[in-house]
CSV table of C-alpha atoms in Angstrom, one decimal:
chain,number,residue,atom,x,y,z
A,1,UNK,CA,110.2,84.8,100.0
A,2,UNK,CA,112.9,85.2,98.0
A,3,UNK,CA,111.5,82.8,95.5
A,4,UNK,CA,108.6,85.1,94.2
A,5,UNK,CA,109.1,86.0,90.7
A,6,UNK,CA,109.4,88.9,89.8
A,7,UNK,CA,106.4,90.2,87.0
A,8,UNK,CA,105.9,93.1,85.3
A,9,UNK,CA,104.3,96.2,87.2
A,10,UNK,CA,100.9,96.7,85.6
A,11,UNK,CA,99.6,100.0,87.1
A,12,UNK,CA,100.8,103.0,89.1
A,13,UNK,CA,100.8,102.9,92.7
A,14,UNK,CA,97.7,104.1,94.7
A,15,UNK,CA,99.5,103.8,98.0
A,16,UNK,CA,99.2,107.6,99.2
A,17,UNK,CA,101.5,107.3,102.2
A,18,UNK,CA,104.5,105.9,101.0
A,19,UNK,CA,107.0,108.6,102.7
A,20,UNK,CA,108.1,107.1,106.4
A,21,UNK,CA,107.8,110.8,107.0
A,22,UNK,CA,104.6,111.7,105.9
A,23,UNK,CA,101.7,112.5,108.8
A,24,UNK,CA,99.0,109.9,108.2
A,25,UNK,CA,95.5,109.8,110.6
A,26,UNK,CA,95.5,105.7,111.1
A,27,UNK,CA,98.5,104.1,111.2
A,28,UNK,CA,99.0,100.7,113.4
A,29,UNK,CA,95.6,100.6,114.4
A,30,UNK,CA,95.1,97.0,114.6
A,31,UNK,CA,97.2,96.4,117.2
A,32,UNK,CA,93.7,97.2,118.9
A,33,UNK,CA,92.4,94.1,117.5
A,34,UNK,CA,94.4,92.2,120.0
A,35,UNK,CA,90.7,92.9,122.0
A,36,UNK,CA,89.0,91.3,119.5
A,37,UNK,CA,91.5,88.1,120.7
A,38,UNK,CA,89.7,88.6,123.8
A,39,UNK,CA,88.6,85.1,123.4
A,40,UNK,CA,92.0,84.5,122.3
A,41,UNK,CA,93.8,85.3,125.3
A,42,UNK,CA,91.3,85.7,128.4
A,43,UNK,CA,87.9,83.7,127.9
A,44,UNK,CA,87.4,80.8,130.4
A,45,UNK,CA,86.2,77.7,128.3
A,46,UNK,CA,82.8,78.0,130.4
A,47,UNK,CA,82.2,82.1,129.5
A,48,UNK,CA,84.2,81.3,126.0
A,49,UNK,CA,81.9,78.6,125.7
A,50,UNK,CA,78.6,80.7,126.4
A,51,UNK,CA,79.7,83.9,124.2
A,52,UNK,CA,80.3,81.6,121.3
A,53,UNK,CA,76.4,79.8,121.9
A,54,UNK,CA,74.7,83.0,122.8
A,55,UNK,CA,76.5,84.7,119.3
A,56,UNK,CA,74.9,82.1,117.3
A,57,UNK,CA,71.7,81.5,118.7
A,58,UNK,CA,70.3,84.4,116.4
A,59,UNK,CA,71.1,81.5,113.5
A,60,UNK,CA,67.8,79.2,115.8
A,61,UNK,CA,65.6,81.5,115.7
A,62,UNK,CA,62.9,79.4,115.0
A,63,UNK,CA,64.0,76.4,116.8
A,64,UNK,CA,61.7,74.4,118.9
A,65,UNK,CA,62.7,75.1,122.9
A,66,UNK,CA,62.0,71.8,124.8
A,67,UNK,CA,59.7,72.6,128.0
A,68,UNK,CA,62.1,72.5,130.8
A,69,UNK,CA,65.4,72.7,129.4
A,70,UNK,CA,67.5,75.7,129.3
A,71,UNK,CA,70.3,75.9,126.4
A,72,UNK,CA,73.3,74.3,127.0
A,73,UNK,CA,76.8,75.8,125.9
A,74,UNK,CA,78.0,73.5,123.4
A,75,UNK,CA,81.7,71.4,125.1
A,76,UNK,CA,84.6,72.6,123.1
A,77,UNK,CA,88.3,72.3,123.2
A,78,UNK,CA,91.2,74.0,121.7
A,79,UNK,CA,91.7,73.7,117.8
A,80,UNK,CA,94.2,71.5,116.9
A,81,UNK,CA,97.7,72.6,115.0
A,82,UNK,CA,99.1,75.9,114.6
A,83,UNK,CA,97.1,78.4,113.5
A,84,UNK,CA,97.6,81.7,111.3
A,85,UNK,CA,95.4,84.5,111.3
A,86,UNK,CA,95.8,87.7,109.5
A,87,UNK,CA,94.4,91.1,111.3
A,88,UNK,CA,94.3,94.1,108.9
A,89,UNK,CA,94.2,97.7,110.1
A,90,UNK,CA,91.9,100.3,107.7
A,91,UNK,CA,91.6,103.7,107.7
A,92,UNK,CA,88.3,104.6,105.7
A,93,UNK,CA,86.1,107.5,107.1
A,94,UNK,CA,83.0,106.2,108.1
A,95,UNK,CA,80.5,109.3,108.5
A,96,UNK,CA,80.3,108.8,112.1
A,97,UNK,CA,83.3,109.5,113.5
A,98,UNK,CA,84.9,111.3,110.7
A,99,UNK,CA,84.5,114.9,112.2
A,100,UNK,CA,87.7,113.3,114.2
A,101,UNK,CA,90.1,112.6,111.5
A,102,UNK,CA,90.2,116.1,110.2
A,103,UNK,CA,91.9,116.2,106.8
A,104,UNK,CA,91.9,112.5,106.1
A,105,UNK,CA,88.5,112.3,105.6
A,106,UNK,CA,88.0,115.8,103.6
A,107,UNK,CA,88.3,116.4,100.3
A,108,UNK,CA,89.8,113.5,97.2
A,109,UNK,CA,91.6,112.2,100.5
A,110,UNK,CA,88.6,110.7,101.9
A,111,UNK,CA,87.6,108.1,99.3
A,112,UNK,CA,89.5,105.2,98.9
A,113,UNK,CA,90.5,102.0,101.6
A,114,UNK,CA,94.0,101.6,102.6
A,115,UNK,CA,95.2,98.6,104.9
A,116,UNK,CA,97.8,100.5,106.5
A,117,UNK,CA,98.1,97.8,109.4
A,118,UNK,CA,99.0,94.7,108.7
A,119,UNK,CA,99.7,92.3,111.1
A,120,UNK,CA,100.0,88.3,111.1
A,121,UNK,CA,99.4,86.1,114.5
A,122,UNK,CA,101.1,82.9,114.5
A,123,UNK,CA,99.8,80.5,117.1
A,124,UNK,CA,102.2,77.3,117.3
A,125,UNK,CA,101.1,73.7,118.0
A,126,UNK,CA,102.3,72.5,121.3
A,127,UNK,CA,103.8,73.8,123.2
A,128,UNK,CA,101.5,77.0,122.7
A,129,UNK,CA,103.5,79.8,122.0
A,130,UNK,CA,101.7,83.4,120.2
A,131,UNK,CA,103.9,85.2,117.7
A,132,UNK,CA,103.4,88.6,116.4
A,133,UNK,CA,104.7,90.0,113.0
A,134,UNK,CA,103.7,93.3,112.1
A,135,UNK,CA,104.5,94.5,108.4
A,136,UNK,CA,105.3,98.3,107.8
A,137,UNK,CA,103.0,100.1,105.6
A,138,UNK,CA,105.6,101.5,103.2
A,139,UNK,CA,107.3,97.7,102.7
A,140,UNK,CA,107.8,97.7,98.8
A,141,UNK,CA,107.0,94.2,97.6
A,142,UNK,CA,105.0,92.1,94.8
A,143,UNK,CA,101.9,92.2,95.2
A,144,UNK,CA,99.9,89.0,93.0
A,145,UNK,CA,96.9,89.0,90.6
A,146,UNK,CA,94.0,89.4,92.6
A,147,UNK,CA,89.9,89.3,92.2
A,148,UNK,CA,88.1,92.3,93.8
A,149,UNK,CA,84.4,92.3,95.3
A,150,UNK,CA,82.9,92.9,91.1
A,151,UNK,CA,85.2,90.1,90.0
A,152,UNK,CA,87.5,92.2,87.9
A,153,UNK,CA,91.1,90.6,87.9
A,154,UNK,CA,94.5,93.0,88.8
A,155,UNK,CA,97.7,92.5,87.1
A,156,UNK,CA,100.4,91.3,89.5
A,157,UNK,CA,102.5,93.7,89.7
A,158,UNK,CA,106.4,93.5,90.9
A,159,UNK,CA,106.5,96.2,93.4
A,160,UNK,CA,104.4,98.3,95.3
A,161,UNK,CA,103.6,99.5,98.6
A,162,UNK,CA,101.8,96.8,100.8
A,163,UNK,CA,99.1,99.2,101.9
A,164,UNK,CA,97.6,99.4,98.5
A,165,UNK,CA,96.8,95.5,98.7
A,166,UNK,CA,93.5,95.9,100.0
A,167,UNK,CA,92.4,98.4,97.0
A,168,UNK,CA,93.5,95.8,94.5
A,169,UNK,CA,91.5,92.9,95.7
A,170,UNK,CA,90.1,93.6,99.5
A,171,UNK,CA,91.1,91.5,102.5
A,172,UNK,CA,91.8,88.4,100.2
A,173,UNK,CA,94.5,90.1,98.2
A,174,UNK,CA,96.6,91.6,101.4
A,175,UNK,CA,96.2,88.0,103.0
A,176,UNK,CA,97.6,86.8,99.4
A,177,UNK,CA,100.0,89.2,99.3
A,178,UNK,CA,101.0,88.6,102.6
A,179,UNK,CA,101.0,84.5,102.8
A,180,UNK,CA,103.6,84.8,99.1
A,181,UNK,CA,105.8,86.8,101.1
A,182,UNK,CA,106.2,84.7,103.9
A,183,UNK,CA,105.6,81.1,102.5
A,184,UNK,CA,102.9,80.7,105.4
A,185,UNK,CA,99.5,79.3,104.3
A,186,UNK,CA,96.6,82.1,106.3
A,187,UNK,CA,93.1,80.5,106.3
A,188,UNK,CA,91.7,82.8,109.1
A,189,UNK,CA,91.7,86.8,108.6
A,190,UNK,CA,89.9,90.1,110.2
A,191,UNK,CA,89.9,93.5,109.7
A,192,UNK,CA,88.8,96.2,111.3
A,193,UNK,CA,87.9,100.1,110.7
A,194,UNK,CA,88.2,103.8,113.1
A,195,UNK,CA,84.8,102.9,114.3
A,196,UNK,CA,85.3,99.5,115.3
A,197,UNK,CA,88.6,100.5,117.0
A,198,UNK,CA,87.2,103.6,119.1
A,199,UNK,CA,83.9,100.8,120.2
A,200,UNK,CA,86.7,97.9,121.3
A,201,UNK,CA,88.4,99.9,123.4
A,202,UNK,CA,85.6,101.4,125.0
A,203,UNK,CA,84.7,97.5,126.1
A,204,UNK,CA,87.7,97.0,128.1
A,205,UNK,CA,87.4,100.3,129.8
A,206,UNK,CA,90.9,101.9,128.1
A,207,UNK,CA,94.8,100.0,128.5
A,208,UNK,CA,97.2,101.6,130.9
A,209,UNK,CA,100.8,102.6,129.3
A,210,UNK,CA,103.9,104.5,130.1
A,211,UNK,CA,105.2,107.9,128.9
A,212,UNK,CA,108.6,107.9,129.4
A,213,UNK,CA,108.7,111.3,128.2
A,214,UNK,CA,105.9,113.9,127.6
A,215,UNK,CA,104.7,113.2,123.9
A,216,UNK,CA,103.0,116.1,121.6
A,217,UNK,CA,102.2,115.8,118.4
A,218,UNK,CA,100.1,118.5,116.3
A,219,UNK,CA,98.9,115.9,113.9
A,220,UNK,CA,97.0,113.2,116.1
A,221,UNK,CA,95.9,116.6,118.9
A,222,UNK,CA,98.3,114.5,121.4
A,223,UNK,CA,99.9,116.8,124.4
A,224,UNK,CA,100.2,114.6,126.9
A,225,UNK,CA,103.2,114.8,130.0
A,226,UNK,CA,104.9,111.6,130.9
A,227,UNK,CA,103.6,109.2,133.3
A,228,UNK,CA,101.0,106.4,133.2
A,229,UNK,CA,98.0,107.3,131.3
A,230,UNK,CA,94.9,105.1,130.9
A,231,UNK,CA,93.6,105.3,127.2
A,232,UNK,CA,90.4,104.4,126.0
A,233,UNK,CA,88.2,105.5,123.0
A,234,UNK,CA,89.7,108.4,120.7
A,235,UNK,CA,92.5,108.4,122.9
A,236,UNK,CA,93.7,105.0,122.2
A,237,UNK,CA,93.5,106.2,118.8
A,238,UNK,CA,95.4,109.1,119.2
A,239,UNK,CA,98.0,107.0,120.9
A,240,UNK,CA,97.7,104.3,118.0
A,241,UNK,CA,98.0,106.5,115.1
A,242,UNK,CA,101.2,109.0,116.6
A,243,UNK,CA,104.0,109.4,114.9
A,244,UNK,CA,105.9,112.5,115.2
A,245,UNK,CA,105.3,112.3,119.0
A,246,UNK,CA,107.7,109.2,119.8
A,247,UNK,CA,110.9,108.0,118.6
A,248,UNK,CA,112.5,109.5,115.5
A,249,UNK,CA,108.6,110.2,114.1
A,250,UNK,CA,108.7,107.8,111.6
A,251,UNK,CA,106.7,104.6,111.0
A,252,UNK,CA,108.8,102.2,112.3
A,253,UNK,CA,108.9,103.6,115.9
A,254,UNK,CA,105.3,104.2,115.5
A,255,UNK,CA,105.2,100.0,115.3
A,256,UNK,CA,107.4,99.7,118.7
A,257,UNK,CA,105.3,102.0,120.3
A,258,UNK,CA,102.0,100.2,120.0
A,259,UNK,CA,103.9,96.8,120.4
A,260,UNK,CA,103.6,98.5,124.1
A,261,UNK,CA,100.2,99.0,123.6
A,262,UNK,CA,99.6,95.4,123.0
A,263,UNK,CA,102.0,94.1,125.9
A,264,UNK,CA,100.2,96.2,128.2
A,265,UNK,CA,96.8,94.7,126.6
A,266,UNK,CA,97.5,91.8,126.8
A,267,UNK,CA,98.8,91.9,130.7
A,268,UNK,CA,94.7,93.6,131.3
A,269,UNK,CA,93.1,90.8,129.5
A,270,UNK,CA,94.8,88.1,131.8
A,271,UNK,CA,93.9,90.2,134.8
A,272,UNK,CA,91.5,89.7,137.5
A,273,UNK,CA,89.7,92.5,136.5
A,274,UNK,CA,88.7,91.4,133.5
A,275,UNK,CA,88.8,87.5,134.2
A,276,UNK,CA,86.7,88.0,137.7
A,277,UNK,CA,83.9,89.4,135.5
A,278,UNK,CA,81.8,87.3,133.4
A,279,UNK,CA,79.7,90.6,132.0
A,280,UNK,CA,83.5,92.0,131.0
A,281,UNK,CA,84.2,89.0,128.7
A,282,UNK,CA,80.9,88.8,127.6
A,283,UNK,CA,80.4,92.3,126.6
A,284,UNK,CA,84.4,92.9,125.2
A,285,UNK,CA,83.6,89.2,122.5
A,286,UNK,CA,80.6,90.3,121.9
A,287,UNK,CA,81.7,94.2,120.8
A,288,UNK,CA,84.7,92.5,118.8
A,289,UNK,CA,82.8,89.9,116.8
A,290,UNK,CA,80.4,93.1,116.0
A,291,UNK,CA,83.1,95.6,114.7
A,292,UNK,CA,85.0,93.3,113.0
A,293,UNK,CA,84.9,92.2,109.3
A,294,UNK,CA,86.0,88.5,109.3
A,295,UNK,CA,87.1,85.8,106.1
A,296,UNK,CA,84.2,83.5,105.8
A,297,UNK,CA,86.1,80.9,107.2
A,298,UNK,CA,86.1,83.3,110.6
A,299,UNK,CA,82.6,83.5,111.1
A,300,UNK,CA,81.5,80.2,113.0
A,301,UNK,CA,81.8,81.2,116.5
A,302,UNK,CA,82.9,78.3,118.1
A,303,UNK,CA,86.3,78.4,116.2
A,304,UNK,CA,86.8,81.5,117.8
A,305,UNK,CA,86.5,79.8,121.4
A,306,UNK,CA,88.9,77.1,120.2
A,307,UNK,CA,91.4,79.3,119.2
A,308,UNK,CA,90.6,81.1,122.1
A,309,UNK,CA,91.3,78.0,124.3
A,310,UNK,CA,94.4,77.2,122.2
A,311,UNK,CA,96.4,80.2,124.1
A,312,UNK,CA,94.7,81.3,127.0
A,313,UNK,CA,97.5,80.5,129.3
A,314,UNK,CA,100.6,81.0,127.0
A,315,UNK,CA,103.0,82.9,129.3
A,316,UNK,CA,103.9,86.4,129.0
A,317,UNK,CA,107.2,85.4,127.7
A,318,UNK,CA,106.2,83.2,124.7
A,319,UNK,CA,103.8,86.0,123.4
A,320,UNK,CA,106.3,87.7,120.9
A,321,UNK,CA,105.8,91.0,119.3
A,322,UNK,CA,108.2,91.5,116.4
A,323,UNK,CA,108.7,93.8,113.3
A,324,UNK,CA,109.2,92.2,110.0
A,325,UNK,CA,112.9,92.7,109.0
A,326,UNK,CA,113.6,95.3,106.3
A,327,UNK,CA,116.1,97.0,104.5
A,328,UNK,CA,116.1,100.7,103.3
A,329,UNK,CA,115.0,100.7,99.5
A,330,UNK,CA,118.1,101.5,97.3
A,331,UNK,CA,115.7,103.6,95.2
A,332,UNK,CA,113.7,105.5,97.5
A,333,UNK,CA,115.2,106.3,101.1
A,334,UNK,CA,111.5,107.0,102.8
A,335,UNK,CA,110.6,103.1,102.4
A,336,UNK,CA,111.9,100.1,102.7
A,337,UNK,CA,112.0,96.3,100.9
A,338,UNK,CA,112.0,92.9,102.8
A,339,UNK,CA,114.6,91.6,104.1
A,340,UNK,CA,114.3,88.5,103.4
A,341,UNK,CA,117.5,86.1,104.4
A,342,UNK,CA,116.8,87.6,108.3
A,343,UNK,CA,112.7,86.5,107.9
A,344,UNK,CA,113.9,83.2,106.7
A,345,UNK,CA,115.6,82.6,110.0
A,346,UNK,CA,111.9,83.4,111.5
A,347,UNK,CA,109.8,81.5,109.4
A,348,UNK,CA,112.1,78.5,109.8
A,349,UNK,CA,111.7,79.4,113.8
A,350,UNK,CA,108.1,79.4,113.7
A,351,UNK,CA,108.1,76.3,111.7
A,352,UNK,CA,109.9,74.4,113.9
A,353,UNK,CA,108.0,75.8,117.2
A,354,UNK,CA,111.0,77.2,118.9
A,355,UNK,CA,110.9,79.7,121.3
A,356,UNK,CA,112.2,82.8,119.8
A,357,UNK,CA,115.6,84.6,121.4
A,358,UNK,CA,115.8,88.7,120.2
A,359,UNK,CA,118.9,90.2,119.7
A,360,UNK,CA,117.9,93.4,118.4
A,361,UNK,CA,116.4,96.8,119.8
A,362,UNK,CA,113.5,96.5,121.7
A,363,UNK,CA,112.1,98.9,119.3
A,364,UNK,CA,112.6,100.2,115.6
A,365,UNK,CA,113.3,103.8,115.0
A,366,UNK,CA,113.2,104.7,118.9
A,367,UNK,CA,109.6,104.3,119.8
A,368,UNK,CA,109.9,102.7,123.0
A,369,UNK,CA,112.5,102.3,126.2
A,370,UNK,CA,112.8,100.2,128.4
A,371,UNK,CA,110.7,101.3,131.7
A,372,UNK,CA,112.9,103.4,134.2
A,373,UNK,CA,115.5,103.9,131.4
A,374,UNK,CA,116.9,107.2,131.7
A,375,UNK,CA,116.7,110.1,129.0
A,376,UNK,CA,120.2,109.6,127.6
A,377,UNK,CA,119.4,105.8,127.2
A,378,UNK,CA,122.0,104.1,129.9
A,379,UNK,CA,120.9,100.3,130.2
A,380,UNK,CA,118.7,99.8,133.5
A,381,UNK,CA,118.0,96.6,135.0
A,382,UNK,CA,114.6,95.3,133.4
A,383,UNK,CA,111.3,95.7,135.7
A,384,UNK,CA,109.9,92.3,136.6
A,385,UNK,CA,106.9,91.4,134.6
A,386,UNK,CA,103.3,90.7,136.1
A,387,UNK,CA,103.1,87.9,138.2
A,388,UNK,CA,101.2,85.4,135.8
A,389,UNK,CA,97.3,84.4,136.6
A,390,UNK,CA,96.4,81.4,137.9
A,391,UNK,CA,94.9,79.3,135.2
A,392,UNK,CA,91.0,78.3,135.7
A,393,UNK,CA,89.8,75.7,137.6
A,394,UNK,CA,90.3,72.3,134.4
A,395,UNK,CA,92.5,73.9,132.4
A,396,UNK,CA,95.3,72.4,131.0
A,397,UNK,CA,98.9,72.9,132.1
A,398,UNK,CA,101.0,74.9,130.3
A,399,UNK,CA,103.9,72.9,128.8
A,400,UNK,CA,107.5,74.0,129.9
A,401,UNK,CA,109.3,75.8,127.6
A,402,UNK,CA,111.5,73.9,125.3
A,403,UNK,CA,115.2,74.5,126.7
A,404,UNK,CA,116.9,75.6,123.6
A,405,UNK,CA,115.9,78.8,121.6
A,406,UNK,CA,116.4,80.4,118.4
A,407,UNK,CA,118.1,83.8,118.1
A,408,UNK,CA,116.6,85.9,115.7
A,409,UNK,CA,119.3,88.4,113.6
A,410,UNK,CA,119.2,91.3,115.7
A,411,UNK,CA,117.6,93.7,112.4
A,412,UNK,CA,114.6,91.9,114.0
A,413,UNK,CA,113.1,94.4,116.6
A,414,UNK,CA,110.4,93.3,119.0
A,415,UNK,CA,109.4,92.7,122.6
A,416,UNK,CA,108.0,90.1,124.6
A,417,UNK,CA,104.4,90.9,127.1
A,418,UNK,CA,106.7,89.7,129.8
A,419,UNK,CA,109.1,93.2,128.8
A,420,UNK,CA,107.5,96.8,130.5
A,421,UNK,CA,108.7,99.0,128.2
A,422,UNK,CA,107.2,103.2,127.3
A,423,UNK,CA,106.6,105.3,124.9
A,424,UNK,CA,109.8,107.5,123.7
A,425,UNK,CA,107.8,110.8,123.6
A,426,UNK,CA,109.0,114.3,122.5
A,427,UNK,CA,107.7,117.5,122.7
A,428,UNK,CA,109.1,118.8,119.4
């Protein structure tokens, strides 16, 4: 917000990947915790209901089992309010699955957390509506005083690269950092790490997306040719982490692709496939709750369902996948500062729970097209999105859209789940 103050910078910058055109091993990952939503956005309230009591049952132990009675799932319903929840992407090298990362995890290059994905989920009040807003990792911004894990106390500082947040002060300090920027209070927050990524996406049995173009990229071992391509496991890292494969190779386009990724995500999670199959759902909440590091106030189970419950029939149209607006840093062309008259415009949206028009790109920096778009980027008519599924059997109606909406300044890139959009591969 443009009312933060700004204070003195008290140290030098950690943040090793500040150049937009810099290869990096484990950018944009989180977008993959959209599975860790799988409660969030596919869960019936009965399996929801029963992942959430058979998750916490290790907590009973010792409890006396009445002769006779089998456990009951607990009766839930959605939480109540909107709802914030901050999902951080890291790229540390756990010994595991290193040998994949090559020269990020060898030599000084290895030590050290960075929260290079940083994304925050707003889910509105009624009507339910799921917004998206994913911050760049080289946005230059104040980052506040914060406590890390031994208790020592950091020096806010007035500008520095947002991906460093986490090595001042952990998850707290990027959701701090985060929530002064936007003026949005953030009680709920996750992150997750290259293992938990690689074992989420191994759950749902891969995401199917689009290569409009063949995409090849030295850095992340991608050369793939265009087409539909069902990723799972490394390669839905691979496709998370390229850059120099799509768009104009820098980070921004990186974001647009895997706003595909999650669009195409989300689209599997609401499909029969996965819906039709209690073991699915039970097996994709269960890996997520186990490879993700959540806030304390994350950890009860049964909030999960209820978030869960709060947006399991929003329509593909009012889940909203945007890029924080920025502007090119007048001191260093390779990164970029908030914009922050265009975010007011979406804050103030979000605040009042209007559905959100986009003007801009459907992508920053050329990561995606539209699907069927020709090469030399002629407009095409837009595909028609999914039919939507049916919602279960007692489930509440979805409300109708409100009739008017808010158009966002178009330097706000983004796409809805209802928009089929693929990657903007090169072969360079």
């Amino acid at each position: 917000m443009s009312s933060i103050k700004p204070v003195k910078r008290g140290r030098r910058t950690v943040a090793r990947h500040g150049r937009l055109t810099s290869p990096h091993p484990f950018a944009q990952v989180m977008r993959i915790i959209a599975v860790a939503l799988a409660v969030v956005l596919v869960a019936g309230a009965g399996v929801a209901a029963y992942v959430a009591y058979d998750l916490s049952s290790s907590f009973t132990a010792d409890a006396v089992e009445l002769e006779g009675q089998g456990p009951v799932p607990p009766d839930i319903g959605a939480i109540e309010g909107g709802v914030n929840l901050f999902l951080a992407g890291t790229d540390e090298c756990e010994p595991e699955f290193a040998a994949y990362f090559g020269d990020r995890c060898k030599g000084p290059d290895s030590e050290g957390t960075l929260n290079d994905v940083n994304m925050l989920v707003h889910i509105s009040d009624n009507p339910r509506r799921v917004t998206v807003v994913s911050f760049p990792r080289d946005l230059m911004l104040p980052i506040p005083s914060c406590t890390d894990e031994d208790g020592r106390t950091t020096s806010a500082m007035s500008k520095q690269q947002i991906n460093s947040a986490f090595s001042y002060g952990g998850l707290s300090c990027v959701v701090k950092t985060v929530s002064e920027l936007s003026g949005q209070s953030i009680p709920f927050a996750a992150k997750v790490s290259f293992g938990g990524v690689i074992n989420i996406t191994d759950a749902i049995g891969g995401v199917d997306v689009c290569i409009a173009n063949g995409i090849r990229d030295r850095h992340t071992g991608i050369d793939w040719p265009a087409g539909n391509r069902n990723i799972q496991g490394i390669e839905a890292l691979q496709f998370l982490r390229t850059r120099h494969g799509v768009g104009d190779g820098g980070d921004l386009g990186r974001i647009s692709n895997q706003q595909q990724y999650m669009s195409k995500l989300a689209r599997k999670l609401v499909s029969e496939d996965v819906l039709s199959d209690p073991g699915t759902l039970y097996k994709l909440a269960s890996t997520a709750l186990q490879n993700v590091d959540p806030s304390t106030s994350l950890t009860n189970p049964l909030l999960l369902v209820q978030i869960a419950l709060a947006v399991k029939n929003v329509p593909f149209e009012e889940i909203v996948f945007v890029q924080y607006p920025t502007l090119t840093d007048p001191y260093d062309a390779n990164r970029v500062v908030p914009d922050y008259d265009a975010a007011e415009q979406l804050w103030a949206a979000l605040e009042a729970n209007q559905p959100l028009q986009l003007t801009g790109e459907i992508s920053g920096g050329d990561g995606v097209i539209e699907a069927g778009a020709p090469e030399d980027g002629t407009p095409v008519e837009p595909t028609e999105p999914a039919d939507p599924v049916e919602p279960t059997e007692g489930a509440a109606e979805t409300p109708s859209p409100q009739e008017s909406a808010v158009a966002l300044p178009s330097t706000i890139t983004g796409q809805t789940a209802a928009q089929d959009t693929c990657s903007n591969g090169n072969l360079r």
